Phi, psi and omega in degrees: 000128178256334179225151178202162180245128179286120180270313179201157177261129177275326176250152178239171183299130180098348179288151177272129182254142173241160180299130180096351180290143173281140183248318187212150175258123186241139175261118182260175179278358181254340185208152175264120179263141180283141179274134179241139176247076187245354186295314182297321180292320179297318179296318181297319179295319180296317179295320179295322180294319180294319180295319180296321181293326179290320182291330184270003181290125184291148178283150181291139182272149180291153181294147181212147179281336179284148179296139182282139177291157179300141182298141178275128180298140181296147178294151180299145181291134177290146179296134181297141179267125182249126177279135177085183182292143180282135178282131181274124179247110183215152177287158180303319182291326177296319178297321180295315178297318180298321179293320180294318184263007177057050178258130178280115182294336179297335184270000184257149172249120184287146177254001180276184179302135180057031178077017180296136177278124183257165176303326179296325178296318180292317180298321179296317180294328180275355180076026180271130179267133181298131179301324182296318181293321180297315180298320180294321180294319178297317180296322179293321180292325183277350183293134179289150182279335182277177178292143182237138179288128181284134178290157180264139180284131179282135182284137171095329184242002176074002180271184179228155176210158179260126180289130178258123182303139179087355180285154179241144180259126180244119179291152177297144165285170179301320180291317179297322178295321179293318178297316180298318179298316180294322180294321178293320179298326183294340181293339181279355182261128177286113184244163171216165187230142179227130177254151183210129176276138182231126176282134190238013182302314181293321179293321179297321179294318178296321181298321178296331179282320187265349181301318178298342180268008176092010180274132180260162177295327178300318179296321178297315181293320179295319179295318179296318179296319180296320179294322178291321179296329178298332178271345182226074186297337181294331178288341178264007183274175186221139173236117185247334184247358181076001181242342180205169175220162188239129169278110183291137182282343180240151174255100182250112183269114174270135182240124182290131180229128176274125177235171182299115176091010178168203184217139179217158184235084174301147188248127172269099185282141181052048185296333180286342184262344180271142175287165189301320184287320177292323179296318180293321177296318179298322181295319179298319179296318180295320180295319179297317179292325179294317181289336175269002181057046181241013179292139173279154183309318182293340182277356176223354181239015182252015182290144175249349180203138185245144178240127178234121186240113174249012181298327181293345177263004179087005179287125184275331177199151176196165176252141179252153179271133183292125177290146177300141177084005178236162182268334184200158175221138182253129177252121186249127178264183182285150175270121184227151177297133181219151176279125184233138176258134179272186184294336181268002178088007179274140182263146175207165179256121179226157177282135183218140175235152178260132178242123177244131180243130173257130186226157176282112185285353177288332185235340182241130181250171184303317181295324178298314183290322178297317179295319177299316182292326176297317178295317179299317179297320180295321178295320180292322182281341175232073192277008182302328182291345180290335183265001182273000000 
C-alpha cells in the first residue's frame, strides 16, 4: 500500500503504547477496513481501573510492639455490572473472521487490551488450529531422537548446505563471478514472461538458400528481432534507476554464447541497419573474438536486447533471465514438425518453434510484448524482407 485514508484513531495523544498495540485504522486501496469507535470506551475503562485501585488502597495500621500478622490478600474484584447491552470491542480482522465462521461476538471474552476481541479469540472459538503451531508440532514429531549433524551456513547467500565428504571447492573464474553478479542483480527487477508459437517453414526454406553464402540461423533471428524492435521501440528501451526509462537510439542485439568457462553476449550493433550478409559476417568475427577472449567492452556490454537460442540443442522451450540494464530477452527453442489447423479447420504438418520473452514490467507491459511478438512472427513467416 502506498496511500491510505485514516478512518479512526485507536490510540490518542498521551496513551501508553506497548509492542503489538493497534494505533490507527487505515482504509487502503486494496481493502475496506471497518471503522471502530472504541477510544472513548478504552479511556473509560482505564479511568475506572485507576479509580478502583485508589479506593482499594489499605489504610496505614497504627504502630504496635507485637509482631504483625501476615497481610490478608484482598478479595477478588467483583465483575462490573453494565446496564444495557454490552458493547463489543473487536479488531476489524476479528469481526471479519467472526462473520465468516458465524461466531457470535457477544459470547466471546477478549484477550486483547481492554478486553478487545482478537483474531486468535475468534479462531479458538471456531476450533481453528494455527498453521504455524501445526507445522511446529509436525516438525517436532518428525525430529529424530538421535544426534544430527548441523548444516553449514553458505557464505554470501544466507542459505545452508550440508558438507559432503570428499567434495572439492572450485572458486569462480572472473567471468563466472561476473555472470553470477549479473544474475543476482536481475532478481531486483520485476519481470514477466510471454510465450508465442511461430511457424518457420518459410524461414527454414530461406535459410537453406542463404546458408551456402555463410549466413547463420543466429544472424537470421537477430535480423528479424531487430526489424521487429524498430516497430516497437519500448521493447528496446531501458530502465536503470527505477524512476525513468530511456528509448535507446540504437538497436544492439546481444546474443548469448557459451564459451569455455562461462557465458558472454557479443553485441551486433545497429542490427536493423546492416544487411543480412554483413550482419552474418560481423557475427562470425564476434564469435571468434569471444572464444579467444579478445572482445572489447563495447562489443559485449552495449546490448539493448538479448537473444538466447538453444534450439540447436533440441530444446523446444525455455525461459531466460533478464540481463541488467536491458528491457527484454528472447529465448528461442527448436523448430519441430507440429500438427496445425488452419482457419478452415484443415490439418497439416508445419514446422513450429516456441519463442519466450522475459521483460521488465516497469516499462514493458503485456500488450507491448504481445504486439512485438506478432510482428516478429509475421517477419519470420514472410522472411523475404530479411534479405533486403
